[in-house]
PDB file of C-alpha atoms and ligand atoms in Angstrom:
ATOM      1  CA  UNK A   1     100.921  13.282-132.805  1.00  0.00           C
ATOM      2  CA  UNK A   2     103.627  14.571-135.108  1.00  0.00           C
ATOM      3  CA  UNK A   3     102.858  18.310-135.177  1.00  0.00           C
ATOM      4  CA  UNK A   4     103.556  20.368-132.042  1.00  0.00           C
ATOM      5  CA  UNK A   5     100.538  21.837-130.294  1.00  0.00           C
ATOM      6  CA  UNK A   6      99.712  25.369-131.300  1.00  0.00           C
ATOM      7  CA  UNK A   7      97.855  27.951-129.229  1.00  0.00           C
ATOM      8  CA  UNK A   8      95.289  30.314-130.694  1.00  0.00           C
ATOM      9  CA  UNK A   9      94.257  32.954-128.144  1.00  0.00           C
ATOM     10  CA  UNK A  10      90.759  34.281-128.815  1.00  0.00           C
ATOM     11  CA  UNK A  11      90.792  38.061-128.643  1.00  0.00           C
ATOM     12  CA  UNK A  12      87.169  37.950-127.523  1.00  0.00           C
ATOM     13  CA  UNK A  13      88.634  37.895-124.002  1.00  0.00           C
ATOM     14  CA  UNK A  14      91.082  40.758-124.639  1.00  0.00           C
ATOM     15  CA  UNK A  15      90.500  44.354-123.546  1.00  0.00           C
ATOM     16  CA  UNK A  16      88.545  45.759-126.497  1.00  0.00           C
ATOM     17  CA  UNK A  17      89.499  49.317-125.511  1.00  0.00           C
ATOM     18  CA  UNK A  18      93.112  48.540-126.449  1.00  0.00           C
ATOM     19  CA  UNK A  19      92.876  45.729-128.936  1.00  0.00           C
ATOM     20  CA  UNK A  20      96.028  46.600-130.910  1.00  0.00           C
ATOM     21  CA  UNK A  21      98.170  46.509-127.773  1.00  0.00           C
ATOM     22  CA  UNK A  22      96.525  43.291-126.679  1.00  0.00           C
ATOM     23  CA  UNK A  23      97.217  41.583-129.995  1.00  0.00           C
ATOM     24  CA  UNK A  24     100.841  42.701-129.809  1.00  0.00           C
ATOM     25  CA  UNK A  25     101.202  41.501-126.234  1.00  0.00           C
ATOM     26  CA  UNK A  26      99.689  38.076-126.860  1.00  0.00           C
ATOM     27  CA  UNK A  27     101.789  37.667-130.029  1.00  0.00           C
ATOM     28  CA  UNK A  28     104.968  38.499-128.100  1.00  0.00           C
ATOM     29  CA  UNK A  29     103.898  36.077-125.380  1.00  0.00           C
ATOM     30  CA  UNK A  30     104.080  33.141-127.787  1.00  0.00           C
ATOM     31  CA  UNK A  31     100.678  32.859-129.456  1.00  0.00           C
ATOM     32  CA  UNK A  32     100.821  30.864-132.686  1.00  0.00           C
ATOM     33  CA  UNK A  33      97.524  32.065-134.151  1.00  0.00           C
ATOM     34  CA  UNK A  34      95.356  35.079-133.344  1.00  0.00           C
ATOM     35  CA  UNK A  35      91.816  33.714-133.160  1.00  0.00           C
ATOM     36  CA  UNK A  36      89.224  36.298-134.150  1.00  0.00           C
ATOM     37  CA  UNK A  37      85.608  35.534-133.314  1.00  0.00           C
ATOM     38  CA  UNK A  38      83.203  37.220-135.680  1.00  0.00           C
ATOM     39  CA  UNK A  39      79.571  37.192-134.518  1.00  0.00           C
ATOM     40  CA  UNK A  40      76.458  38.681-136.059  1.00  0.00           C
ATOM     41  CA  UNK A  41      73.662  38.606-133.473  1.00  0.00           C
ATOM     42  CA  UNK A  42      71.755  36.300-135.831  1.00  0.00           C
ATOM     43  CA  UNK A  43      73.562  32.975-136.190  1.00  0.00           C
ATOM     44  CA  UNK A  44      74.821  33.435-132.619  1.00  0.00           C
ATOM     45  CA  UNK A  45      73.380  35.625-129.874  1.00  0.00           C
ATOM     46  CA  UNK A  46      76.240  38.133-129.727  1.00  0.00           C
ATOM     47  CA  UNK A  47      77.810  40.807-131.951  1.00  0.00           C
ATOM     48  CA  UNK A  48      81.571  41.290-132.054  1.00  0.00           C
ATOM     49  CA  UNK A  49      84.074  42.173-134.745  1.00  0.00           C
ATOM     50  CA  UNK A  50      83.885  43.115-138.438  1.00  0.00           C
ATOM     51  CA  UNK A  51      86.491  43.208-141.218  1.00  0.00           C
ATOM     52  CA  UNK A  52      87.395  46.822-140.399  1.00  0.00           C
ATOM     53  CA  UNK A  53      88.703  45.767-137.004  1.00  0.00           C
ATOM     54  CA  UNK A  54      90.654  42.860-138.530  1.00  0.00           C
ATOM     55  CA  UNK A  55      92.265  45.305-140.962  1.00  0.00           C
ATOM     56  CA  UNK A  56      93.169  47.702-138.137  1.00  0.00           C
ATOM     57  CA  UNK A  57      94.750  44.868-136.156  1.00  0.00           C
ATOM     58  CA  UNK A  58      96.753  43.410-139.031  1.00  0.00           C
ATOM     59  CA  UNK A  59      99.812  45.699-138.598  1.00  0.00           C
ATOM     60  CA  UNK A  60     100.033  44.727-134.931  1.00  0.00           C
ATOM     61  CA  UNK A  61     101.032  41.095-135.478  1.00  0.00           C
ATOM     62  CA  UNK A  62     102.664  38.800-137.988  1.00  0.00           C
ATOM     63  CA  UNK A  63     100.932  35.733-136.510  1.00  0.00           C
ATOM     64  CA  UNK A  64      98.346  33.748-138.420  1.00  0.00           C
ATOM     65  CA  UNK A  65      94.994  35.565-138.339  1.00  0.00           C
ATOM     66  CA  UNK A  66      92.470  32.814-137.762  1.00  0.00           C
ATOM     67  CA  UNK A  67      89.005  34.233-138.433  1.00  0.00           C
ATOM     68  CA  UNK A  68      86.139  32.190-137.043  1.00  0.00           C
ATOM     69  CA  UNK A  69      83.019  33.446-138.761  1.00  0.00           C
ATOM     70  CA  UNK A  70      79.798  32.840-136.849  1.00  0.00           C
ATOM     71  CA  UNK A  71      77.640  34.786-139.268  1.00  0.00           C
ATOM     72  CA  UNK A  72      74.780  34.073-141.611  1.00  0.00           C
ATOM     73  CA  UNK A  73      74.813  34.702-144.500  1.00  0.00           C
ATOM     74  CA  UNK A  74      78.576  34.468-144.814  1.00  0.00           C
ATOM     75  CA  UNK A  75      79.438  34.464-148.533  1.00  0.00           C
ATOM     76  CA  UNK A  76      79.134  38.223-149.057  1.00  0.00           C
ATOM     77  CA  UNK A  77      81.799  38.880-146.404  1.00  0.00           C
ATOM     78  CA  UNK A  78      84.538  36.410-147.370  1.00  0.00           C
ATOM     79  CA  UNK A  79      86.401  38.785-149.639  1.00  0.00           C
ATOM     80  CA  UNK A  80      86.278  41.581-147.056  1.00  0.00           C
ATOM     81  CA  UNK A  81      87.877  39.371-144.407  1.00  0.00           C
ATOM     82  CA  UNK A  82      90.497  38.058-146.830  1.00  0.00           C
ATOM     83  CA  UNK A  83      91.395  41.603-147.878  1.00  0.00           C
ATOM     84  CA  UNK A  84      91.501  42.686-144.245  1.00  0.00           C
ATOM     85  CA  UNK A  85      94.246  40.130-143.642  1.00  0.00           C
ATOM     86  CA  UNK A  86      92.652  36.834-142.651  1.00  0.00           C
ATOM     87  CA  UNK A  87      94.979  33.860-143.222  1.00  0.00           C
ATOM     88  CA  UNK A  88      92.320  31.301-142.358  1.00  0.00           C
ATOM     89  CA  UNK A  89      88.559  31.637-142.630  1.00  0.00           C
ATOM     90  CA  UNK A  90      86.483  29.078-140.770  1.00  0.00           C
ATOM     91  CA  UNK A  91      82.750  28.808-141.361  1.00  0.00           C
ATOM     92  CA  UNK A  92      79.834  26.897-139.852  1.00  0.00           C
ATOM     93  CA  UNK A  93      77.791  24.482-141.972  1.00  0.00           C
ATOM     94  CA  UNK A  94      74.916  25.114-139.548  1.00  0.00           C
ATOM     95  CA  UNK A  95      74.906  28.738-140.761  1.00  0.00           C
ATOM     96  CA  UNK A  96      74.434  27.417-144.319  1.00  0.00           C
ATOM     97  CA  UNK A  97      73.108  27.340-146.826  1.00  0.00           C
ATOM     98  CA  UNK A  98      75.854  26.189-149.239  1.00  0.00           C
ATOM     99  CA  UNK A  99      78.943  25.401-147.214  1.00  0.00           C
ATOM    100  CA  UNK A 100      80.677  23.497-150.011  1.00  0.00           C
ATOM    101  CA  UNK A 101      80.402  26.534-152.258  1.00  0.00           C
ATOM    102  CA  UNK A 102      81.561  28.787-149.413  1.00  0.00           C
ATOM    103  CA  UNK A 103      84.683  26.662-148.931  1.00  0.00           C
ATOM    104  CA  UNK A 104      85.398  26.809-152.652  1.00  0.00           C
ATOM    105  CA  UNK A 105      85.078  30.592-152.488  1.00  0.00           C
ATOM    106  CA  UNK A 106      87.506  30.842-149.554  1.00  0.00           C
ATOM    107  CA  UNK A 107      90.070  28.687-151.385  1.00  0.00           C
ATOM    108  CA  UNK A 108      89.633  30.823-154.504  1.00  0.00           C
ATOM    109  CA  UNK A 109      90.688  33.837-152.415  1.00  0.00           C
ATOM    110  CA  UNK A 110      94.026  32.114-151.875  1.00  0.00           C
ATOM    111  CA  UNK A 111      93.685  31.575-148.127  1.00  0.00           C
ATOM    112  CA  UNK A 112      93.055  28.569-145.881  1.00  0.00           C
ATOM    113  CA  UNK A 113      89.564  27.234-145.275  1.00  0.00           C
ATOM    114  CA  UNK A 114      88.088  25.616-142.190  1.00  0.00           C
ATOM    115  CA  UNK A 115      84.798  24.125-141.109  1.00  0.00           C
ATOM    116  CA  UNK A 116      83.539  24.438-137.557  1.00  0.00           C
ATOM    117  CA  UNK A 117      81.084  21.989-136.012  1.00  0.00           C
ATOM    118  CA  UNK A 118      78.736  22.984-133.196  1.00  0.00           C
ATOM    119  CA  UNK A 119      78.553  20.578-130.245  1.00  0.00           C
ATOM    120  CA  UNK A 120      75.354  19.005-131.627  1.00  0.00           C
ATOM    121  CA  UNK A 121      76.654  18.573-135.180  1.00  0.00           C
ATOM    122  CA  UNK A 122      77.979  15.100-136.067  1.00  0.00           C
ATOM    123  CA  UNK A 123      81.512  14.575-137.411  1.00  0.00           C
ATOM    124  CA  UNK A 124      79.988  12.732-140.375  1.00  0.00           C
ATOM    125  CA  UNK A 125      79.164  16.159-141.782  1.00  0.00           C
ATOM    126  CA  UNK A 126      82.837  16.476-142.787  1.00  0.00           C
ATOM    127  CA  UNK A 127      82.785  13.577-145.229  1.00  0.00           C
ATOM    128  CA  UNK A 128      82.044  15.653-148.294  1.00  0.00           C
ATOM    129  CA  UNK A 129      84.314  18.580-147.412  1.00  0.00           C
ATOM    130  CA  UNK A 130      87.685  16.917-146.856  1.00  0.00           C
ATOM    131  CA  UNK A 131      89.272  17.900-150.167  1.00  0.00           C
ATOM    132  CA  UNK A 132      88.552  21.568-149.455  1.00  0.00           C
ATOM    133  CA  UNK A 133      89.679  21.707-145.840  1.00  0.00           C
ATOM    134  CA  UNK A 134      92.835  23.035-144.220  1.00  0.00           C
ATOM    135  CA  UNK A 135      91.322  22.983-140.760  1.00  0.00           C
ATOM    136  CA  UNK A 136      88.519  21.422-138.750  1.00  0.00           C
ATOM    137  CA  UNK A 137      87.281  23.277-135.677  1.00  0.00           C
ATOM    138  CA  UNK A 138      85.361  21.349-133.042  1.00  0.00           C
ATOM    139  CA  UNK A 139      83.280  23.667-130.855  1.00  0.00           C
ATOM    140  CA  UNK A 140      83.428  22.517-127.260  1.00  0.00           C
ATOM    141  CA  UNK A 141      80.833  25.109-126.214  1.00  0.00           C
ATOM    142  CA  UNK A 142      77.811  26.453-128.029  1.00  0.00           C
ATOM    143  CA  UNK A 143      79.158  29.437-129.953  1.00  0.00           C
ATOM    144  CA  UNK A 144      78.398  32.985-128.902  1.00  0.00           C
ATOM    145  CA  UNK A 145      80.329  33.754-125.748  1.00  0.00           C
ATOM    146  CA  UNK A 146      83.662  33.303-124.039  1.00  0.00           C
ATOM    147  CA  UNK A 147      83.926  31.918-120.547  1.00  0.00           C
ATOM    148  CA  UNK A 148      81.620  28.906-120.926  1.00  0.00           C
ATOM    149  CA  UNK A 149      82.327  25.396-119.621  1.00  0.00           C
ATOM    150  CA  UNK A 150      83.928  22.748-121.830  1.00  0.00           C
ATOM    151  CA  UNK A 151      81.411  20.131-123.020  1.00  0.00           C
ATOM    152  CA  UNK A 152      83.037  16.753-122.338  1.00  0.00           C
ATOM    153  CA  UNK A 153      81.059  14.869-124.993  1.00  0.00           C
ATOM    154  CA  UNK A 154      83.152  16.644-127.621  1.00  0.00           C
ATOM    155  CA  UNK A 155      86.265  14.657-126.668  1.00  0.00           C
ATOM    156  CA  UNK A 156      84.850  11.605-128.442  1.00  0.00           C
ATOM    157  CA  UNK A 157      84.164  13.694-131.530  1.00  0.00           C
ATOM    158  CA  UNK A 158      87.727  15.051-131.533  1.00  0.00           C
ATOM    159  CA  UNK A 159      89.057  11.501-131.285  1.00  0.00           C
ATOM    160  CA  UNK A 160      86.825  10.264-134.100  1.00  0.00           C
ATOM    161  CA  UNK A 161      87.883  13.112-136.384  1.00  0.00           C
ATOM    162  CA  UNK A 162      91.593  12.590-135.623  1.00  0.00           C
ATOM    163  CA  UNK A 163      91.231   8.870-136.378  1.00  0.00           C
ATOM    164  CA  UNK A 164      89.492   9.624-139.638  1.00  0.00           C
ATOM    165  CA  UNK A 165      92.206  12.128-140.620  1.00  0.00           C
ATOM    166  CA  UNK A 166      94.885   9.557-139.872  1.00  0.00           C
ATOM    167  CA  UNK A 167      93.089   6.891-141.874  1.00  0.00           C
ATOM    168  CA  UNK A 168      92.825   9.267-144.816  1.00  0.00           C
ATOM    169  CA  UNK A 169      96.428  10.443-144.420  1.00  0.00           C
ATOM    170  CA  UNK A 170      95.332  14.060-144.050  1.00  0.00           C
ATOM    171  CA  UNK A 171      97.727  16.500-142.464  1.00  0.00           C
ATOM    172  CA  UNK A 172      95.329  19.280-141.525  1.00  0.00           C
ATOM    173  CA  UNK A 173      94.739  21.186-138.296  1.00  0.00           C
ATOM    174  CA  UNK A 174      92.265  19.900-135.748  1.00  0.00           C
ATOM    175  CA  UNK A 175      91.295  22.869-133.637  1.00  0.00           C
ATOM    176  CA  UNK A 176      89.184  22.901-130.475  1.00  0.00           C
ATOM    177  CA  UNK A 177      87.396  26.017-129.241  1.00  0.00           C
ATOM    178  CA  UNK A 178      85.524  26.772-126.047  1.00  0.00           C
ATOM    179  CA  UNK A 179      86.231  26.280-122.359  1.00  0.00           C
ATOM    180  CA  UNK A 180      89.804  25.136-123.001  1.00  0.00           C
ATOM    181  CA  UNK A 181      92.084  25.767-120.013  1.00  0.00           C
ATOM    182  CA  UNK A 182      95.329  24.540-118.494  1.00  0.00           C
ATOM    183  CA  UNK A 183      93.222  22.051-116.537  1.00  0.00           C
ATOM    184  CA  UNK A 184      91.754  20.229-119.549  1.00  0.00           C
ATOM    185  CA  UNK A 185      94.304  21.090-122.276  1.00  0.00           C
ATOM    186  CA  UNK A 186      96.171  17.796-122.009  1.00  0.00           C
ATOM    187  CA  UNK A 187      92.948  15.793-122.361  1.00  0.00           C
ATOM    188  CA  UNK A 188      92.059  17.789-125.461  1.00  0.00           C
ATOM    189  CA  UNK A 189      95.531  17.194-126.906  1.00  0.00           C
ATOM    190  CA  UNK A 190      95.390  13.479-126.032  1.00  0.00           C
ATOM    191  CA  UNK A 191      92.059  13.240-127.860  1.00  0.00           C
ATOM    192  CA  UNK A 192      93.850  14.453-131.008  1.00  0.00           C
ATOM    193  CA  UNK A 193      93.644  18.246-131.192  1.00  0.00           C
ATOM    194  CA  UNK A 194      96.740  20.100-132.386  1.00  0.00           C
ATOM    195  CA  UNK A 195      95.448  23.687-132.169  1.00  0.00           C
ATOM    196  CA  UNK A 196      93.854  24.919-128.955  1.00  0.00           C
ATOM    197  CA  UNK A 197      91.727  28.054-129.011  1.00  0.00           C
ATOM    198  CA  UNK A 198      91.502  29.750-125.636  1.00  0.00           C
ATOM    199  CA  UNK A 199      90.100  33.139-124.719  1.00  0.00           C
ATOM    200  CA  UNK A 200      89.647  33.314-120.963  1.00  0.00           C
ATOM    201  CA  UNK A 201      92.646  31.096-120.242  1.00  0.00           C
ATOM    202  CA  UNK A 202      94.974  33.113-122.516  1.00  0.00           C
ATOM    203  CA  UNK A 203      94.060  36.616-121.386  1.00  0.00           C
ATOM    204  CA  UNK A 204      93.494  36.095-117.674  1.00  0.00           C
ATOM    205  CA  UNK A 205      95.653  38.122-115.287  1.00  0.00           C
ATOM    206  CA  UNK A 206      96.717  40.777-117.812  1.00  0.00           C
ATOM    207  CA  UNK A 207      99.740  41.076-120.109  1.00  0.00           C
ATOM    208  CA  UNK A 208     102.370  39.990-117.580  1.00  0.00           C
ATOM    209  CA  UNK A 209     100.631  36.621-117.325  1.00  0.00           C
ATOM    210  CA  UNK A 210     100.161  35.957-121.040  1.00  0.00           C
ATOM    211  CA  UNK A 211     103.390  34.008-121.603  1.00  0.00           C
ATOM    212  CA  UNK A 212     102.728  31.790-118.572  1.00  0.00           C
ATOM    213  CA  UNK A 213      99.105  31.298-119.642  1.00  0.00           C
ATOM    214  CA  UNK A 214     100.161  30.141-123.109  1.00  0.00           C
ATOM    215  CA  UNK A 215     102.854  27.858-121.744  1.00  0.00           C
ATOM    216  CA  UNK A 216     100.331  26.211-119.404  1.00  0.00           C
ATOM    217  CA  UNK A 217      97.996  25.569-122.333  1.00  0.00           C
ATOM    218  CA  UNK A 218     100.636  23.619-124.241  1.00  0.00           C
ATOM    219  CA  UNK A 219     100.142  20.691-121.862  1.00  0.00           C
ATOM    220  CA  UNK A 220     103.115  18.442-121.179  1.00  0.00           C
ATOM    221  CA  UNK A 221     104.721  20.049-124.234  1.00  0.00           C
TER     222      UNK A 221
HETATM  223  C1  LIG B   1      82.854  31.115-128.725  1.00  0.00           C
HETATM  224  C2  LIG B   1      84.139  31.489-129.427  1.00  0.00           C
HETATM  225  C3  LIG B   1      85.369  31.124-128.680  1.00  0.00           C
HETATM  226  C4  LIG B   1      85.511  31.803-127.348  1.00  0.00           C
HETATM  227  C5  LIG B   1      86.397  30.968-126.487  1.00  0.00           C
HETATM  228  O1  LIG B   1      81.789  31.247-129.601  1.00  0.00           O
HETATM  229  O2  LIG B   1      84.211  30.849-130.681  1.00  0.00           O
HETATM  230  O3  LIG B   1      86.515  31.347-129.484  1.00  0.00           O
HETATM  231  O4  LIG B   1      86.043  33.092-127.437  1.00  0.00           O
HETATM  232  O5  LIG B   1      86.447  31.551-125.230  1.00  0.00           O
HETATM  233  P1  LIG B   1      86.838  30.717-123.940  1.00  0.00           P
HETATM  234  O6  LIG B   1      88.198  30.170-124.164  1.00  0.00           O
HETATM  235  O7  LIG B   1      86.766  31.731-122.862  1.00  0.00           O
HETATM  236  O8  LIG B   1      85.809  29.615-123.793  1.00  0.00           O
HETATM  237 ZN1  LIG B   2      86.126  30.908-131.899  1.00  0.00          ZN
END
């Protein structure tokens, strides 16, 4: 792989009582992206963060704000997240109904667009989105919560998507999210991922551990 591996800590595992400090600490510790999990209690069985929180966090970091929207409907909120400071907005085709149009709308806002596939969603789904994509996110857990176990069957999907990207000559991010840790990071990288999302593994042990946690996630480096 040509691009170096990048680490996107998910702030879902941060201390929500001091989110600004946490975002600063994880940025200083070497995070490449700040992964922000937005959940609505409808598409996924949990409720987390809205655009107001993203806006409040924006002054705390100059890293890429990577907003993973697990909400349905999504279209009405794209502009709010872009204005709040999102650099990337990733959406789920399973949350529908018109993902192609949603991706067009994200691009029209002048930011990067990603599609995220649930563990049960086939990679084939991407075939009609490629020209609109800056990022593909493979979910290696069912979305909704941090701290779940990595689903091994997703390694084959990551590999298939990387192969397809190479065949098409596409230089876009392949991100993996859910249950990623220092123990399996190298396997995920070997399968073809170049951006690893990690919540539990990034924030464990408190701020003094963050730099070591991120280093461990980079694999052999
Ligand atoms: C799950 C979220 C993930 C989650 C990852 O729906 O999209 O980003 O926070 O957490 P860990 O790394 O703990 O599995
Ligand atoms: Zn996520």
